[in-house]
Amino acid sequence: MRLFENYSLKNYNTFHIDVTAKKFVELLSIDSASSYFASNNDPSENILLIGSGSNILLTQNYEGTVIHPNITGIKVIHKTDDFVLVESGAGVVWDDLVTFAIENNYGGIENLTSIPGTVGAAPVQNIGAYGVELKDIFHSLNAIEIATGERRKFNLEECEFGYRDSVFKNELKGKYVITKIVLRLSINPELNIDYQAVKEKINERDSENLSIKDVREIIAEIRNNKLPDPQKYGNAGSFFKNPVVVSDKLEELQQSYGDVPHFVVDYNHFKLPAAWLIEKAGLKGKRIGNVGTHVNQPLVIINYGGASGNEILEFSKFIQKEVKNKFAIHIMPEVNII
């Protein structure tokens, strides 16, 4: 364990906002994490969990303690003829876990390639992309209760996964630190290639007998073409969630705009791409000062350099207002705003 005071968080958020934490604690092992929380149980202490900071917007200095779980290691803990259980420390870079799986031909995770962030943050957000969510391959996770230092295991049901949501964003927010997760991956994977952009790229390649490695390469190519490199332009990936509307609202939009892209949630609810709404509102590539939407993917808000967290927040509110005025649809942030 390592502890710092008045510590800069610029390297711990992908917007590159230079704010400080009053106290910064890096956890390097499960034992040290458990011991730290068992002996530091001040109920008045504000605690913020940060992995790589790829899904947060920091708008001010943090007058509390930032916990940075940096527990590493990937290993197989169980294997059958059909599936394998892979355990990963919370501090592992998510895409390194994807690489481990692909290299060993363990399937189910390939659609989640190139998603920034660490393994420990993945269950909090129930990360998802191209027709797959973490919950689809999730087995369990281990966590430590911040108030007591006690260790607890959570199964799939206990995590209460939803669309970009989990119990760790709601009633257990700020109460547990995830230390490791276990994924259930397939030995004989069935490819999930129904997403339209993936189909189009497969057709371009004229590919046959696709492997999980091929699917990963295709999705990585799509993402790299659409999403800016956070090292060049500060961003947190998709800033907004895709809104869900009822069938009457979808029909209303179709009358005005023709073929509206959508995904079926159930018989009366449909998910709309927030990127489509932002683009139709004339905000693709929109820039105000040092903040703007990306020219290829308007769902991504970019810090072109020097913008404060509050500038980015105000720009996001401007996007929300313009979309609401045009469509009467409120798009919600996917990014956690601190």
Short mmCIF file of C-alpha atoms in Angstrom, two decimals, residues 16-212:
data_model
loop_
_atom_site.label_atom_id
_atom_site.label_comp_id
_atom_site.label_asym_id
_atom_site.label_seq_id
_atom_site.Cartn_x
_atom_site.Cartn_y
_atom_site.Cartn_z
CA HIS A 16 -6.67 14.96 -18.09
CA ILE A 17 -8.26 17.36 -15.60
CA ASP A 18 -5.59 18.59 -13.19
CA VAL A 19 -7.26 18.52 -9.80
CA THR A 20 -5.90 17.13 -6.54
CA ALA A 21 -7.00 14.65 -3.89
CA LYS A 22 -6.49 15.50 -0.23
CA LYS A 23 -5.33 11.89 0.26
CA PHE A 24 -4.51 9.20 -2.32
CA VAL A 25 -4.20 5.52 -1.36
CA GLU A 26 -2.89 2.90 -3.78
CA LEU A 27 -3.86 -0.65 -2.81
CA LEU A 28 -1.41 -3.28 -4.04
CA SER A 29 -2.79 -6.45 -2.42
CA ILE A 30 -6.03 -7.81 -0.98
CA ASP A 31 -4.47 -8.24 2.47
CA SER A 32 -3.20 -4.66 2.62
CA ALA A 33 -6.56 -3.38 1.39
CA SER A 34 -8.44 -5.32 4.05
CA SER A 35 -6.05 -4.16 6.77
CA TYR A 36 -6.25 -0.53 5.66
CA PHE A 37 -10.04 -0.37 5.81
CA ALA A 38 -10.22 -2.33 9.06
CA SER A 39 -8.06 0.30 10.74
CA ASN A 40 -9.34 3.39 8.89
CA ASN A 41 -13.08 3.32 9.40
CA ASP A 42 -13.89 7.00 9.89
CA PRO A 43 -17.56 7.20 8.81
CA SER A 44 -17.22 10.92 8.03
CA GLU A 45 -14.40 10.37 5.51
CA ASN A 46 -15.36 10.95 1.88
CA ILE A 47 -14.03 8.18 -0.37
CA LEU A 48 -13.76 8.07 -4.15
CA LEU A 49 -12.71 4.92 -6.03
CA ILE A 50 -10.64 5.48 -9.18
CA GLY A 51 -9.11 2.89 -11.47
CA SER A 52 -7.79 4.56 -14.61
CA GLY A 53 -10.47 7.26 -14.48
CA SER A 54 -11.82 6.45 -17.93
CA ASN A 55 -15.44 7.05 -16.95
CA ILE A 56 -15.31 10.08 -14.66
CA LEU A 57 -15.38 13.85 -14.99
CA LEU A 58 -13.62 15.65 -12.14
CA THR A 59 -14.97 19.17 -11.67
CA GLN A 60 -13.10 20.18 -8.50
CA ASN A 61 -10.38 19.16 -6.04
CA TYR A 62 -11.43 16.13 -4.02
CA GLU A 63 -11.50 16.94 -0.30
CA GLY A 64 -11.38 13.32 0.78
CA THR A 65 -9.55 10.09 0.08
CA VAL A 66 -9.13 8.61 -3.39
CA ILE A 67 -8.71 4.83 -3.36
CA HIS A 68 -6.81 3.39 -6.31
CA PRO A 69 -7.03 -0.45 -6.42
CA ASN A 70 -3.92 -1.70 -8.23
CA ILE A 71 -4.17 -5.43 -7.57
CA THR A 72 -2.85 -7.32 -10.61
CA GLY A 73 -2.67 -10.88 -11.95
CA ILE A 74 -4.72 -13.06 -14.33
CA LYS A 75 -5.17 -16.83 -13.97
CA VAL A 76 -7.48 -19.72 -14.82
CA ILE A 77 -9.10 -21.13 -11.68
CA HIS A 78 -11.41 -23.75 -13.23
CA LYS A 79 -11.78 -25.41 -16.62
CA THR A 80 -14.20 -27.89 -18.20
CA ASP A 81 -14.78 -29.08 -21.76
CA ASP A 82 -17.25 -26.23 -22.28
CA PHE A 83 -16.11 -23.26 -20.25
CA VAL A 84 -13.31 -21.74 -18.22
CA LEU A 85 -13.31 -19.47 -15.17
CA VAL A 86 -10.73 -16.71 -15.45
CA GLU A 87 -9.82 -14.63 -12.39
CA SER A 88 -8.34 -11.13 -12.74
CA GLY A 89 -7.14 -8.53 -10.26
CA ALA A 90 -9.00 -5.22 -10.20
CA GLY A 91 -5.92 -3.26 -11.26
CA VAL A 92 -5.45 -5.14 -14.53
CA VAL A 93 -6.05 -3.07 -17.65
CA TRP A 94 -9.32 -4.35 -19.14
CA ASP A 95 -7.93 -4.85 -22.62
CA ASP A 96 -5.04 -6.90 -21.22
CA LEU A 97 -7.64 -9.31 -19.88
CA VAL A 98 -9.26 -9.42 -23.32
CA THR A 99 -5.85 -10.19 -24.84
CA PHE A 100 -5.29 -13.02 -22.35
CA ALA A 101 -8.64 -14.57 -23.30
CA ILE A 102 -8.13 -14.26 -27.05
CA GLU A 103 -4.60 -15.70 -26.91
CA ASN A 104 -6.01 -18.75 -25.11
CA ASN A 105 -9.08 -18.97 -27.39
CA TYR A 106 -11.54 -18.26 -24.58
CA GLY A 107 -14.62 -16.66 -26.12
CA GLY A 108 -17.40 -14.32 -25.14
CA ILE A 109 -15.26 -11.31 -24.27
CA GLU A 110 -14.04 -10.39 -27.77
CA ASN A 111 -16.78 -7.79 -28.42
CA LEU A 112 -15.62 -5.87 -25.36
CA THR A 113 -12.19 -5.15 -26.81
CA SER A 114 -10.52 -1.73 -26.70
CA ILE A 115 -12.70 -0.46 -23.87
CA PRO A 116 -10.53 1.81 -21.71
CA GLY A 117 -10.29 1.31 -17.98
CA THR A 118 -9.41 -1.33 -15.43
CA VAL A 119 -11.01 -4.64 -14.56
CA GLY A 120 -12.27 -3.40 -11.20
CA ALA A 121 -14.33 -0.65 -12.82
CA ALA A 122 -16.00 -2.97 -15.33
CA PRO A 123 -18.69 -4.41 -13.01
CA VAL A 124 -19.57 -1.00 -11.56
CA GLN A 125 -20.58 0.23 -14.99
CA ASN A 126 -21.57 -3.15 -16.44
CA ILE A 127 -19.51 -2.22 -19.46
CA GLY A 128 -20.93 -3.14 -22.83
CA ALA A 129 -20.30 -2.81 -26.55
CA TYR A 130 -21.48 -4.26 -29.85
CA GLY A 131 -24.22 -6.45 -28.44
CA VAL A 132 -22.38 -7.80 -25.38
CA GLU A 133 -22.35 -6.66 -21.75
CA LEU A 134 -20.13 -7.75 -18.90
CA LYS A 135 -23.06 -9.50 -17.24
CA ASP A 136 -23.18 -11.94 -20.18
CA ILE A 137 -19.79 -13.42 -19.19
CA PHE A 138 -19.74 -12.57 -15.48
CA HIS A 139 -19.37 -15.26 -12.81
CA SER A 140 -18.52 -13.47 -9.55
CA LEU A 141 -16.39 -10.82 -7.88
CA ASN A 142 -14.62 -10.30 -4.59
CA ALA A 143 -14.78 -7.01 -2.71
CA ILE A 144 -13.86 -5.44 0.60
CA GLU A 145 -16.31 -3.46 2.69
CA ILE A 146 -14.87 0.00 3.23
CA ALA A 147 -16.48 0.48 6.66
CA THR A 148 -15.10 -2.74 8.18
CA GLY A 149 -12.40 -4.24 5.96
CA GLU A 150 -14.43 -7.45 5.71
CA ARG A 151 -14.23 -9.48 2.52
CA ARG A 152 -17.32 -10.47 0.56
CA LYS A 153 -18.08 -12.40 -2.62
CA PHE A 154 -20.85 -11.25 -5.01
CA ASN A 155 -22.53 -13.52 -7.56
CA LEU A 156 -24.28 -12.39 -10.75
CA GLU A 157 -27.67 -11.85 -9.12
CA GLU A 158 -26.24 -9.88 -6.20
CA CYS A 159 -24.56 -7.40 -8.55
CA GLU A 160 -27.97 -6.34 -9.94
CA PHE A 161 -26.60 -5.50 -13.36
CA GLY A 162 -28.58 -3.20 -15.65
CA TYR A 163 -27.82 -1.03 -18.66
CA ARG A 164 -24.54 0.70 -17.64
CA ASP A 165 -25.62 0.06 -14.08
CA SER A 166 -25.07 -2.15 -11.05
CA VAL A 167 -25.64 -2.30 -7.32
CA PHE A 168 -22.26 -0.57 -6.97
CA LYS A 169 -23.67 2.58 -8.60
CA ASN A 170 -26.73 2.56 -6.37
CA GLU A 171 -27.28 1.23 -2.83
CA LEU A 172 -23.69 -0.01 -2.47
CA LYS A 173 -22.06 3.02 -4.08
CA GLY A 174 -18.91 3.92 -2.19
CA LYS A 175 -19.34 1.04 0.25
CA TYR A 176 -17.14 -1.64 -1.35
CA VAL A 177 -13.82 -1.82 -3.15
CA ILE A 178 -13.71 -4.52 -5.84
CA THR A 179 -10.46 -6.50 -5.62
CA LYS A 180 -10.91 -9.17 -8.28
CA ILE A 181 -13.48 -10.56 -10.69
CA VAL A 182 -14.12 -13.96 -12.22
CA LEU A 183 -15.42 -14.38 -15.78
CA ARG A 184 -17.06 -17.47 -17.30
CA LEU A 185 -15.69 -17.75 -20.84
CA SER A 186 -16.47 -20.31 -23.52
CA ILE A 187 -14.13 -23.01 -24.79
CA ASN A 188 -16.26 -23.37 -27.95
CA PRO A 189 -17.52 -19.82 -28.44
CA GLU A 190 -20.48 -18.73 -30.53
CA LEU A 191 -19.74 -15.41 -32.20
CA ASN A 192 -21.97 -12.42 -31.55
CA ILE A 193 -21.83 -10.52 -34.83
CA ASP A 194 -25.39 -9.22 -35.17
CA TYR A 195 -24.47 -5.58 -34.57
CA GLN A 196 -24.91 -3.69 -37.84
CA ALA A 197 -21.49 -2.01 -37.91
CA VAL A 198 -19.84 -5.40 -37.32
CA LYS A 199 -21.85 -7.02 -40.13
CA GLU A 200 -20.81 -4.25 -42.53
CA LYS A 201 -17.15 -4.65 -41.69
CA ILE A 202 -17.36 -8.44 -42.12
CA ASN A 203 -18.93 -7.95 -45.54
CA GLU A 204 -16.08 -5.59 -46.51
CA ARG A 205 -13.58 -8.27 -45.60
CA ASP A 206 -15.56 -11.04 -47.30
CA SER A 207 -14.52 -13.16 -44.33
CA GLU A 208 -15.47 -16.78 -43.81
CA ASN A 209 -14.91 -19.02 -40.77
CA LEU A 210 -14.41 -16.07 -38.45
CA SER A 211 -12.53 -16.61 -35.21
CA ILE A 212 -12.83 -14.66 -31.97
#
